[in-house]
């Protein structure tokens, strides 16, 4: 495996300014992401956490996922008063979801390892599985290569309503059939049988899609000490009860503060994915298996947007105290809950997450907390040998292929095979036809107005005929060079599918099938700078 830093310049204005420590954006955060972490450690040591209860809960939770010894040992280390965590999270996607989920885990493990050595205290990598999220359509599929395109391959199970992912019963029979059909599309390698058995074993042990995800993750990271947590776990919710009360009591400051921050960001020209309103409750209430997002109405009541439920603040606090399993966090309050549960040295997030964390400083301040350092995760593009050969053959730099795609290279290459250039020749002929046709149009118009219109249609017909011939000639050229053009399409599908980063569409199963889980282990064990934007990985 060979790893190189790639200079990828396409970033949002917010993320670019954040990396460069621009004052305009840094005032929205409490820490610069790449500074010394010692001040953050000192701040955390002044706080108290339910370390023993949390550790016991994590032990119980992780044993059911067959967590490796390294992970259980790290859960024990959480009891140490000087231990801290690096945390990041994601929904529990099928077969781990897109590659960026694995990239995020690698980032968490890398930073934890580096900072443990630097700070000389236990630093534990924690991955927060957002099991309470209810958007099943986001996680119920992977994309598979199909000729020169990626196609969506969805699970057969249908889910109605807005159930949390961790509460959706896993249909093992239909999921196994889905896995079988997926493997029919994979090439047979020395790793295929082991991978297939590993997936079926993980499926057999699981009751939910979150379980399935967790079992697979631990097979990919058996020795790195990664700790998983399911945010939808009912025992965890009981631990969170008192924190829900704090969120309820401080809702006004949280909502108004984040709304104002979002407006200030907008005025500075920064885009943000959050759609905030001043009356947002930033909590969900669970009723009949569905999550209902709460708002504060004009009377100060907590209500669903369809007014299907209504609570006073006192009633909602009683629910938090007696039935906290009926509540869950949204994107604004989830980071605060992580902060209240864990001594968080740093949060690792994707580009979009860094963007919405920019509005959260007032929410943390409402509970007398500082935001942890927020670090953009590592980003990788994996380059297989046959793709590398195609890049070399057409003299395309990897950075160009990843940043811009290769469609322009493809069209320019095809133009070089045209002598003379077909499009330019076609345009020249259309110009000459238009010029030669001019006297005829004028004569027709002079005889009768409707004949002038007919003459214009006649010209349009002649131009369409030339355009048709141009397309047929180019199509024949494409057929003559089908093999070469397919190589350009291969580069596109592999490195920049659907005009986006590889990590957002490719699932790791394809590389695991070809190279085994070792490529993930090797990459995790490399020392990579968290400050770099993007890496090319030759496997």
Short mmCIF file of C-alpha atoms in Angstrom, two decimals:
data_model
loop_
_atom_site.label_atom_id
_atom_site.label_comp_id
_atom_site.label_asym_id
_atom_site.label_seq_id
_atom_site.Cartn_x
_atom_site.Cartn_y
_atom_site.Cartn_z
CA UNK A 1 0.00 0.00 0.00
CA UNK A 2 1.27 3.43 -0.98
CA UNK A 3 -0.25 6.63 0.44
CA UNK A 4 0.25 10.17 -0.84
CA UNK A 5 -1.24 13.54 0.06
CA UNK A 6 -3.46 14.96 -2.70
CA UNK A 7 -4.06 18.68 -3.18
CA UNK A 8 -7.82 18.83 -3.57
CA UNK A 9 -9.01 22.42 -3.74
CA UNK A 10 -12.77 21.99 -3.95
CA UNK A 11 -13.97 22.76 -0.43
CA UNK A 12 -16.72 24.93 0.96
CA UNK A 13 -15.78 28.47 1.94
CA UNK A 14 -16.52 27.62 5.56
CA UNK A 15 -14.28 24.57 5.68
CA UNK A 16 -11.47 26.32 3.80
CA UNK A 17 -11.53 29.29 6.20
CA UNK A 18 -11.79 26.94 9.18
CA UNK A 19 -8.66 25.02 8.17
CA UNK A 20 -6.85 28.34 7.65
CA UNK A 21 -7.84 29.71 11.07
CA UNK A 22 -9.71 32.68 9.56
CA UNK A 23 -11.04 34.97 12.35
CA UNK A 24 -14.40 35.29 10.57
CA UNK A 25 -15.21 31.63 11.21
CA UNK A 26 -13.07 30.84 14.26
CA UNK A 27 -15.24 33.06 16.47
CA UNK A 28 -17.95 30.41 16.04
CA UNK A 29 -15.74 27.77 17.72
CA UNK A 30 -14.03 27.50 21.11
CA UNK A 31 -10.86 25.80 19.86
CA UNK A 32 -8.74 25.80 16.73
CA UNK A 33 -8.74 22.20 15.44
CA UNK A 34 -4.99 21.81 15.09
CA UNK A 35 -3.69 23.52 18.24
CA UNK A 36 -2.27 21.87 21.34
CA UNK A 37 -4.92 19.74 23.10
CA UNK A 38 -3.56 20.27 26.63
CA UNK A 39 -5.90 23.21 27.44
CA UNK A 40 -8.84 21.01 26.49
CA UNK A 41 -7.60 18.24 28.79
CA UNK A 42 -7.33 20.68 31.67
CA UNK A 43 -10.88 21.84 31.07
CA UNK A 44 -12.18 18.25 31.05
CA UNK A 45 -10.40 17.40 34.30
CA UNK A 46 -12.50 20.07 36.05
CA UNK A 47 -15.71 18.25 35.13
CA UNK A 48 -17.27 15.09 36.51
CA UNK A 49 -18.71 12.16 34.55
CA UNK A 50 -20.60 8.97 35.40
CA UNK A 51 -17.60 6.95 34.29
CA UNK A 52 -18.39 3.75 36.17
CA UNK A 53 -22.02 3.57 35.06
CA UNK A 54 -21.13 4.44 31.47
CA UNK A 55 -18.34 1.86 31.37
CA UNK A 56 -20.61 -0.88 32.72
CA UNK A 57 -23.28 0.03 30.19
CA UNK A 58 -20.80 0.01 27.31
CA UNK A 59 -19.51 -3.40 28.40
CA UNK A 60 -23.00 -4.86 28.26
CA UNK A 61 -23.77 -3.15 24.96
CA UNK A 62 -20.55 -4.16 23.22
CA UNK A 63 -20.43 -7.78 24.36
CA UNK A 64 -23.61 -8.52 22.39
CA UNK A 65 -21.74 -7.33 19.28
CA UNK A 66 -18.81 -9.67 20.00
CA UNK A 67 -16.51 -6.73 20.68
CA UNK A 68 -12.81 -7.72 20.61
CA UNK A 69 -10.64 -7.70 23.71
CA UNK A 70 -8.96 -4.43 22.71
CA UNK A 71 -12.32 -2.63 22.68
CA UNK A 72 -13.43 -4.07 26.03
CA UNK A 73 -10.09 -3.06 27.52
CA UNK A 74 -10.63 0.50 26.34
CA UNK A 75 -14.09 0.51 27.91
CA UNK A 76 -12.40 -0.39 31.21
CA UNK A 77 -9.92 2.46 30.76
CA UNK A 78 -12.83 4.88 30.56
CA UNK A 79 -13.13 4.47 34.35
CA UNK A 80 -9.75 6.13 34.81
CA UNK A 81 -10.25 9.71 35.93
CA UNK A 82 -7.68 11.08 33.47
CA UNK A 83 -9.04 9.26 30.40
CA UNK A 84 -10.64 11.15 27.51
CA UNK A 85 -12.26 10.17 24.22
CA UNK A 86 -12.17 11.11 20.56
CA UNK A 87 -15.69 10.73 19.19
CA UNK A 88 -17.46 10.79 15.85
CA UNK A 89 -20.53 9.08 14.50
CA UNK A 90 -22.86 8.11 11.71
CA UNK A 91 -26.04 6.22 11.00
CA UNK A 92 -25.63 2.45 10.90
CA UNK A 93 -25.61 1.82 7.15
CA UNK A 94 -26.03 -1.56 5.52
CA UNK A 95 -22.66 -3.36 5.20
CA UNK A 96 -21.18 -0.34 7.09
CA UNK A 97 -22.54 2.16 4.55
CA UNK A 98 -20.38 4.29 2.21
CA UNK A 99 -16.62 4.29 2.62
CA UNK A 100 -16.64 7.66 4.38
CA UNK A 101 -18.01 5.88 7.46
CA UNK A 102 -14.90 3.69 7.59
CA UNK A 103 -12.75 6.75 6.86
CA UNK A 104 -14.30 8.46 9.88
CA UNK A 105 -13.50 5.47 12.10
CA UNK A 106 -9.90 5.45 10.86
CA UNK A 107 -9.69 9.18 11.64
CA UNK A 108 -11.01 8.67 15.19
CA UNK A 109 -8.56 5.83 15.84
CA UNK A 110 -5.64 7.77 14.35
CA UNK A 111 -6.23 10.92 16.40
CA UNK A 112 -6.80 8.92 19.60
CA UNK A 113 -3.55 7.04 19.08
CA UNK A 114 -1.58 10.20 18.29
CA UNK A 115 -2.94 12.18 21.22
CA UNK A 116 -2.46 9.35 23.72
CA UNK A 117 1.22 9.38 22.83
CA UNK A 118 1.36 13.19 22.94
CA UNK A 119 -0.61 13.74 26.17
CA UNK A 120 0.46 10.57 28.00
CA UNK A 121 -3.10 9.83 29.16
CA UNK A 122 -5.64 7.24 27.96
CA UNK A 123 -7.39 8.47 24.81
CA UNK A 124 -10.20 6.17 23.69
CA UNK A 125 -11.68 6.10 20.15
CA UNK A 126 -15.50 6.10 20.32
CA UNK A 127 -17.92 5.74 17.42
CA UNK A 128 -21.45 6.99 18.10
CA UNK A 129 -23.99 4.97 16.10
CA UNK A 130 -27.00 7.22 15.58
CA UNK A 131 -29.48 4.41 16.10
CA UNK A 132 -32.33 6.76 16.93
CA UNK A 133 -32.29 8.24 13.41
CA UNK A 134 -35.33 7.23 11.40
CA UNK A 135 -34.35 7.82 7.78
CA UNK A 136 -34.21 4.18 6.68
CA UNK A 137 -34.00 5.24 3.02
CA UNK A 138 -30.53 6.68 3.74
CA UNK A 139 -29.08 3.38 4.92
CA UNK A 140 -31.07 0.66 3.09
CA UNK A 141 -28.83 0.37 0.02
CA UNK A 142 -25.37 0.32 -1.41
CA UNK A 143 -24.22 1.24 -4.90
CA UNK A 144 -22.76 -1.42 -7.17
CA UNK A 145 -20.79 -0.94 -10.40
CA UNK A 146 -22.90 -1.62 -13.47
CA UNK A 147 -21.05 -1.21 -16.78
CA UNK A 148 -19.85 2.41 -16.65
CA UNK A 149 -22.24 3.61 -13.93
CA UNK A 150 -23.05 2.96 -10.29
CA UNK A 151 -26.54 1.66 -9.60
CA UNK A 152 -28.48 1.58 -6.34
CA UNK A 153 -29.01 -1.90 -4.88
CA UNK A 154 -31.69 -1.67 -2.18
CA UNK A 155 -32.64 -4.03 0.59
CA UNK A 156 -35.85 -5.91 -0.03
CA UNK A 157 -37.33 -5.00 3.37
CA UNK A 158 -39.86 -2.16 3.33
CA UNK A 159 -40.29 0.07 6.37
CA UNK A 160 -43.27 2.36 6.87
CA UNK A 161 -43.36 5.33 9.20
CA UNK A 162 -40.53 6.93 11.13
CA UNK A 163 -39.20 4.17 13.33
CA UNK A 164 -35.70 4.54 14.74
CA UNK A 165 -33.23 2.34 12.90
CA UNK A 166 -32.29 0.49 16.10
CA UNK A 167 -35.96 -0.39 16.62
CA UNK A 168 -36.56 -1.75 13.11
CA UNK A 169 -36.68 -5.52 13.27
CA UNK A 170 -34.10 -7.05 10.96
CA UNK A 171 -35.71 -9.29 8.36
CA UNK A 172 -32.92 -11.87 8.26
CA UNK A 173 -34.41 -13.99 5.50
CA UNK A 174 -34.84 -11.17 3.00
CA UNK A 175 -31.50 -9.62 4.01
CA UNK A 176 -29.70 -12.92 3.44
CA UNK A 177 -31.35 -13.16 0.01
CA UNK A 178 -30.15 -9.59 -0.67
CA UNK A 179 -26.61 -10.57 0.36
CA UNK A 180 -26.74 -13.62 -1.92
CA UNK A 181 -27.79 -11.51 -4.89
CA UNK A 182 -25.05 -9.01 -4.09
CA UNK A 183 -22.38 -11.72 -4.05
CA UNK A 184 -23.59 -12.97 -7.42
CA UNK A 185 -22.40 -9.60 -8.75
CA UNK A 186 -18.94 -9.83 -7.14
CA UNK A 187 -15.94 -11.42 -8.77
CA UNK A 188 -14.72 -14.60 -7.10
CA UNK A 189 -11.44 -14.11 -5.21
CA UNK A 190 -9.54 -15.83 -2.43
CA UNK A 191 -11.31 -13.52 0.03
CA UNK A 192 -14.88 -13.98 -1.22
CA UNK A 193 -15.85 -17.07 0.77
CA UNK A 194 -14.51 -15.71 4.06
CA UNK A 195 -16.20 -12.37 3.52
CA UNK A 196 -19.51 -14.03 2.70
CA UNK A 197 -19.38 -16.21 5.83
CA UNK A 198 -18.41 -13.22 7.96
CA UNK A 199 -21.40 -11.21 6.74
CA UNK A 200 -23.83 -14.09 7.29
CA UNK A 201 -22.41 -14.69 10.76
CA UNK A 202 -22.86 -11.00 11.62
CA UNK A 203 -26.40 -11.15 10.26
CA UNK A 204 -27.23 -14.23 12.34
CA UNK A 205 -26.10 -12.51 15.55
CA UNK A 206 -28.07 -9.32 14.89
CA UNK A 207 -31.57 -8.32 15.93
CA UNK A 208 -31.47 -4.87 14.33
CA UNK A 209 -29.63 -3.09 11.54
CA UNK A 210 -27.56 -1.34 14.20
CA UNK A 211 -26.49 -4.76 15.55
CA UNK A 212 -25.64 -5.91 12.04
CA UNK A 213 -23.53 -2.79 11.51
CA UNK A 214 -21.72 -3.15 14.84
CA UNK A 215 -20.89 -6.84 14.33
CA UNK A 216 -19.37 -6.09 10.93
CA UNK A 217 -17.40 -3.08 12.18
CA UNK A 218 -15.70 -5.16 14.84
CA UNK A 219 -14.63 -7.66 12.19
CA UNK A 220 -12.97 -4.78 10.32
CA UNK A 221 -11.30 -3.30 13.42
CA UNK A 222 -10.40 -6.26 15.64
CA UNK A 223 -7.32 -4.82 17.37
CA UNK A 224 -7.66 -1.02 17.28
CA UNK A 225 -9.63 -0.59 20.51
CA UNK A 226 -12.57 1.14 18.81
CA UNK A 227 -15.60 1.44 21.11
CA UNK A 228 -19.13 1.53 19.68
CA UNK A 229 -22.19 3.06 21.30
CA UNK A 230 -25.81 2.83 20.17
CA UNK A 231 -27.48 6.14 20.99
CA UNK A 232 -30.90 4.45 20.87
CA UNK A 233 -30.09 2.00 23.66
CA UNK A 234 -32.80 2.24 26.35
CA UNK A 235 -30.35 1.85 29.23
CA UNK A 236 -28.29 4.68 27.80
CA UNK A 237 -31.44 6.80 27.64
CA UNK A 238 -31.93 6.27 31.38
CA UNK A 239 -28.45 7.65 31.93
CA UNK A 240 -29.38 10.58 29.73
CA UNK A 241 -32.57 11.45 31.66
CA UNK A 242 -31.02 14.17 33.83
CA UNK A 243 -29.29 15.62 30.76
CA UNK A 244 -32.60 15.78 28.88
CA UNK A 245 -33.92 17.85 31.79
CA UNK A 246 -31.02 20.30 31.34
CA UNK A 247 -31.77 20.54 27.62
CA UNK A 248 -35.46 21.18 28.30
CA UNK A 249 -34.71 23.85 30.87
CA UNK A 250 -32.29 25.64 28.54
CA UNK A 251 -34.26 25.23 25.32
CA UNK A 252 -34.85 28.96 24.82
CA UNK A 253 -31.13 29.80 24.95
CA UNK A 254 -30.24 26.80 22.79
CA UNK A 255 -32.80 27.57 20.09
CA UNK A 256 -32.35 31.33 19.93
CA UNK A 257 -28.56 31.05 20.12
CA UNK A 258 -28.21 28.54 17.30
CA UNK A 259 -30.72 30.44 15.15
CA UNK A 260 -28.80 33.68 15.62
CA UNK A 261 -25.49 31.93 14.87
CA UNK A 262 -26.94 30.50 11.65
CA UNK A 263 -28.11 33.97 10.59
CA UNK A 264 -24.68 35.47 11.32
CA UNK A 265 -23.00 32.73 9.30
CA UNK A 266 -25.34 33.41 6.40
CA UNK A 267 -24.49 37.13 6.45
CA UNK A 268 -20.79 36.25 6.29
CA UNK A 269 -21.39 34.19 3.15
CA UNK A 270 -21.10 30.77 4.77
CA UNK A 271 -23.55 28.06 3.74
CA UNK A 272 -25.06 25.75 6.33
CA UNK A 273 -27.15 22.61 5.92
CA UNK A 274 -29.30 23.22 9.00
CA UNK A 275 -32.75 24.72 8.56
CA UNK A 276 -33.34 26.35 11.94
CA UNK A 277 -36.27 28.22 13.42
CA UNK A 278 -36.37 30.19 16.66
CA UNK A 279 -39.06 27.93 18.13
CA UNK A 280 -37.30 24.61 17.48
CA UNK A 281 -37.37 22.28 20.48
CA UNK A 282 -34.38 20.24 19.21
CA UNK A 283 -35.78 17.08 20.82
CA UNK A 284 -37.88 14.19 19.55
CA UNK A 285 -40.73 12.50 21.37
CA UNK A 286 -41.36 8.82 20.61
CA UNK A 287 -44.98 7.77 20.20
CA UNK A 288 -46.30 4.49 18.79
CA UNK A 289 -42.91 3.63 17.33
CA UNK A 290 -42.42 6.96 15.54
CA UNK A 291 -40.30 10.02 16.33
CA UNK A 292 -42.06 13.35 16.50
CA UNK A 293 -39.94 16.50 16.31
CA UNK A 294 -40.91 19.00 19.01
CA UNK A 295 -41.30 22.77 18.71
CA UNK A 296 -42.27 25.45 21.24
CA UNK A 297 -45.55 27.08 20.28
CA UNK A 298 -46.79 30.61 21.06
CA UNK A 299 -48.18 29.43 24.41
CA UNK A 300 -44.82 27.99 25.45
CA UNK A 301 -46.03 24.41 25.02
CA UNK A 302 -43.89 21.64 23.54
CA UNK A 303 -45.81 20.29 20.55
CA UNK A 304 -45.44 18.20 17.43
CA UNK A 305 -45.52 20.15 14.17
CA UNK A 306 -48.92 18.62 13.42
CA UNK A 307 -50.02 19.37 17.01
CA UNK A 308 -50.38 15.61 17.57
CA UNK A 309 -48.89 15.95 21.06
CA UNK A 310 -48.61 18.80 23.56
CA UNK A 311 -46.65 19.04 26.81
CA UNK A 312 -45.81 21.73 29.29
CA UNK A 313 -42.13 22.06 30.19
CA UNK A 314 -42.91 20.49 33.57
CA UNK A 315 -44.61 17.50 31.92
CA UNK A 316 -41.71 17.03 29.53
CA UNK A 317 -39.25 17.13 32.42
CA UNK A 318 -41.28 14.44 34.18
CA UNK A 319 -41.05 12.33 31.01
CA UNK A 320 -37.28 12.88 30.96
CA UNK A 321 -37.09 11.79 34.59
CA UNK A 322 -39.46 8.81 34.47
CA UNK A 323 -39.47 7.67 30.82
CA UNK A 324 -36.35 9.08 29.11
CA UNK A 325 -36.58 6.29 26.52
CA UNK A 326 -39.44 8.32 25.01
CA UNK A 327 -37.06 11.16 24.15
CA UNK A 328 -34.14 11.50 21.75
CA UNK A 329 -31.88 14.22 20.43
CA UNK A 330 -31.79 15.94 17.09
CA UNK A 331 -28.73 17.19 15.23
CA UNK A 332 -28.37 20.22 17.54
CA UNK A 333 -28.68 18.51 20.93
CA UNK A 334 -26.89 15.26 20.07
CA UNK A 335 -23.42 16.89 20.28
CA UNK A 336 -24.31 18.32 23.70
CA UNK A 337 -25.45 14.89 24.91
CA UNK A 338 -22.14 13.40 23.74
CA UNK A 339 -20.35 16.13 25.68
CA UNK A 340 -22.33 15.44 28.86
CA UNK A 341 -21.74 11.68 28.69
CA UNK A 342 -18.10 11.54 27.58
CA UNK A 343 -14.96 13.51 28.47
CA UNK A 344 -14.59 14.53 24.83
CA UNK A 345 -11.09 15.54 23.80
CA UNK A 346 -12.19 16.11 20.19
CA UNK A 347 -15.01 15.52 17.75
CA UNK A 348 -14.30 14.15 14.27
CA UNK A 349 -16.78 15.07 11.55
CA UNK A 350 -17.33 15.20 7.82
CA UNK A 351 -17.43 18.48 5.87
CA UNK A 352 -21.16 18.94 6.43
CA UNK A 353 -20.86 18.23 10.15
CA UNK A 354 -18.11 20.82 10.60
CA UNK A 355 -20.47 23.25 8.89
CA UNK A 356 -23.40 22.70 11.24
CA UNK A 357 -21.19 22.58 14.34
CA UNK A 358 -20.42 26.22 13.52
CA UNK A 359 -23.86 27.18 14.90
CA UNK A 360 -23.58 25.11 18.10
CA UNK A 361 -21.36 27.27 20.31
CA UNK A 362 -24.35 29.10 21.89
CA UNK A 363 -26.03 25.74 22.58
CA UNK A 364 -22.99 24.51 24.51
CA UNK A 365 -22.69 27.85 26.29
CA UNK A 366 -26.32 27.59 27.44
CA UNK A 367 -25.22 24.61 29.56
CA UNK A 368 -21.97 26.30 30.66
CA UNK A 369 -19.92 24.06 28.36
CA UNK A 370 -17.24 24.67 25.79
CA UNK A 371 -17.42 22.98 22.40
CA UNK A 372 -14.70 20.37 21.92
CA UNK A 373 -12.17 20.89 19.14
CA UNK A 374 -13.92 19.93 15.90
CA UNK A 375 -11.66 18.24 13.35
CA UNK A 376 -12.50 17.38 9.73
CA UNK A 377 -12.10 13.65 9.19
CA UNK A 378 -9.51 12.09 6.93
CA UNK A 379 -10.57 11.63 3.32
CA UNK A 380 -9.23 8.92 1.01
CA UNK A 381 -9.43 7.92 -2.63
CA UNK A 382 -8.43 4.30 -3.28
CA UNK A 383 -6.65 3.57 -6.54
CA UNK A 384 -6.60 0.02 -7.84
CA UNK A 385 -3.94 -1.16 -10.26
CA UNK A 386 -6.15 -1.35 -13.33
CA UNK A 387 -7.33 2.21 -12.65
CA UNK A 388 -3.75 3.36 -12.13
CA UNK A 389 -2.82 1.83 -15.51
CA UNK A 390 -5.62 3.76 -17.22
CA UNK A 391 -4.50 7.02 -15.59
CA UNK A 392 -0.93 6.40 -16.74
CA UNK A 393 -1.99 5.45 -20.26
CA UNK A 394 -3.84 8.73 -20.79
CA UNK A 395 -1.39 10.84 -18.77
CA UNK A 396 -4.00 11.97 -16.24
CA UNK A 397 -2.91 13.04 -12.77
CA UNK A 398 -4.80 11.45 -9.89
CA UNK A 399 -5.44 14.87 -8.34
CA UNK A 400 -7.11 15.99 -11.57
CA UNK A 401 -9.27 12.88 -11.81
CA UNK A 402 -10.42 13.23 -8.19
CA UNK A 403 -10.95 17.00 -8.25
CA UNK A 404 -12.40 17.56 -11.71
CA UNK A 405 -13.17 14.20 -13.28
CA UNK A 406 -11.92 13.09 -16.70
CA UNK A 407 -14.82 13.89 -19.01
CA UNK A 408 -12.90 16.76 -20.64
CA UNK A 409 -9.90 14.47 -21.15
CA UNK A 410 -12.19 11.90 -22.72
CA UNK A 411 -13.75 14.36 -25.15
CA UNK A 412 -10.39 15.91 -26.06
CA UNK A 413 -8.92 12.47 -26.66
CA UNK A 414 -11.82 11.60 -28.99
CA UNK A 415 -11.39 14.91 -30.85
CA UNK A 416 -7.77 14.02 -31.52
CA UNK A 417 -8.99 10.95 -33.38
CA UNK A 418 -11.05 13.15 -35.73
CA UNK A 419 -9.32 14.47 -38.84
CA UNK A 420 -10.79 16.93 -39.57
CA UNK A 421 -12.64 17.76 -36.30
CA UNK A 422 -16.22 16.69 -36.88
CA UNK A 423 -18.02 19.30 -34.77
CA UNK A 424 -16.04 22.22 -36.19
CA UNK A 425 -16.57 20.90 -39.72
CA UNK A 426 -20.30 20.52 -39.09
CA UNK A 427 -20.57 24.08 -37.75
CA UNK A 428 -18.68 25.45 -40.74
CA UNK A 429 -20.94 23.65 -43.20
CA UNK A 430 -24.05 24.90 -41.36
CA UNK A 431 -22.70 28.44 -41.59
CA UNK A 432 -22.08 28.11 -45.34
CA UNK A 433 -25.50 26.55 -45.93
CA UNK A 434 -27.13 29.42 -44.03
CA UNK A 435 -25.20 31.92 -46.13
CA UNK A 436 -25.98 30.18 -49.44
CA UNK A 437 -29.63 29.79 -48.43
CA UNK A 438 -30.10 33.50 -47.75
CA UNK A 439 -31.13 34.57 -51.33
CA UNK A 440 -33.70 31.78 -51.47
CA UNK A 441 -35.23 32.90 -48.13
CA UNK A 442 -35.43 36.47 -49.32
CA UNK A 443 -37.03 35.45 -52.63
CA UNK A 444 -39.62 33.31 -50.84
CA UNK A 445 -40.46 36.12 -48.43
CA UNK A 446 -40.81 38.54 -51.37
CA UNK A 447 -43.38 36.35 -53.08
CA UNK A 448 -45.53 35.72 -49.99
CA UNK A 449 -45.07 35.99 -46.21
CA UNK A 450 -46.00 32.37 -45.50
CA UNK A 451 -43.39 31.19 -48.05
CA UNK A 452 -40.80 33.14 -46.03
CA UNK A 453 -41.78 31.10 -42.98
CA UNK A 454 -41.56 27.92 -45.04
CA UNK A 455 -38.06 28.91 -46.19
CA UNK A 456 -36.95 29.32 -42.57
CA UNK A 457 -38.28 25.86 -41.77
CA UNK A 458 -36.43 24.54 -44.82
CA UNK A 459 -33.17 26.01 -43.50
CA UNK A 460 -33.80 24.52 -40.09
CA UNK A 461 -34.40 21.14 -41.71
CA UNK A 462 -31.11 21.35 -43.62
CA UNK A 463 -29.23 22.24 -40.42
CA UNK A 464 -30.91 19.40 -38.52
CA UNK A 465 -29.84 16.98 -41.25
CA UNK A 466 -26.23 18.12 -40.93
CA UNK A 467 -26.50 17.84 -37.12
CA UNK A 468 -27.87 14.31 -37.48
CA UNK A 469 -24.97 13.31 -39.71
CA UNK A 470 -22.49 14.82 -37.22
CA UNK A 471 -23.97 12.71 -34.40
CA UNK A 472 -23.85 9.55 -36.51
CA UNK A 473 -20.21 10.10 -37.42
CA UNK A 474 -19.25 10.71 -33.77
CA UNK A 475 -21.25 7.68 -32.66
CA UNK A 476 -19.36 5.53 -35.17
CA UNK A 477 -16.08 6.93 -33.87
CA UNK A 478 -17.14 6.09 -30.31
CA UNK A 479 -17.92 2.53 -31.44
CA UNK A 480 -14.50 2.29 -33.09
CA UNK A 481 -12.80 3.41 -29.87
CA UNK A 482 -15.21 1.77 -27.43
CA UNK A 483 -12.45 0.03 -25.47
CA UNK A 484 -10.48 3.23 -24.92
CA UNK A 485 -13.56 5.27 -24.00
CA UNK A 486 -14.56 2.56 -21.54
CA UNK A 487 -11.22 3.10 -19.80
CA UNK A 488 -12.10 6.75 -19.26
CA UNK A 489 -15.47 5.66 -17.89
CA UNK A 490 -13.70 3.23 -15.57
CA UNK A 491 -11.64 6.09 -14.14
CA UNK A 492 -14.78 8.16 -13.64
CA UNK A 493 -16.78 5.38 -12.00
CA UNK A 494 -13.90 4.46 -9.71
CA UNK A 495 -12.51 7.86 -8.70
CA UNK A 496 -15.30 10.40 -9.21
CA UNK A 497 -18.68 8.64 -9.54
CA UNK A 498 -21.68 10.90 -10.15
CA UNK A 499 -19.29 13.86 -10.10
CA UNK A 500 -18.49 13.36 -6.41
CA UNK A 501 -15.87 11.82 -4.17
CA UNK A 502 -15.43 8.06 -4.31
CA UNK A 503 -16.01 7.71 -0.56
CA UNK A 504 -19.60 8.94 -0.83
CA UNK A 505 -20.73 6.18 -3.18
CA UNK A 506 -18.43 3.17 -2.93
CA UNK A 507 -18.99 0.61 -0.19
CA UNK A 508 -15.87 -1.07 1.27
CA UNK A 509 -17.16 -4.56 0.47
CA UNK A 510 -15.76 -4.41 -3.08
CA UNK A 511 -12.21 -3.74 -1.89
CA UNK A 512 -12.50 -6.21 1.00
CA UNK A 513 -13.58 -8.84 -1.52
CA UNK A 514 -10.49 -8.16 -3.65
CA UNK A 515 -7.85 -7.44 -1.02
CA UNK A 516 -9.21 -8.68 2.31
CA UNK A 517 -9.69 -6.59 5.47
CA UNK A 518 -5.92 -6.12 5.58
CA UNK A 519 -6.08 -2.96 3.49
CA UNK A 520 -8.16 -1.29 6.23
CA UNK A 521 -5.79 -2.53 8.94
CA UNK A 522 -2.74 -1.32 7.01
CA UNK A 523 -4.25 2.11 6.44
CA UNK A 524 -5.32 2.43 10.08
CA UNK A 525 -1.81 1.60 11.24
CA UNK A 526 -0.18 4.28 9.10
CA UNK A 527 0.58 7.57 10.82
CA UNK A 528 -1.40 10.18 8.88
CA UNK A 529 -1.70 13.88 9.58
CA UNK A 530 -5.25 14.86 10.46
CA UNK A 531 -4.48 18.30 9.01
CA UNK A 532 -4.29 16.99 5.43
CA UNK A 533 -7.39 17.33 3.26
CA UNK A 534 -7.16 14.20 1.14
CA UNK A 535 -5.01 11.13 0.55
CA UNK A 536 -4.57 8.89 -2.46
CA UNK A 537 -4.18 5.25 -1.47
CA UNK A 538 -2.74 2.80 -4.00
CA UNK A 539 -3.87 -0.75 -3.16
#
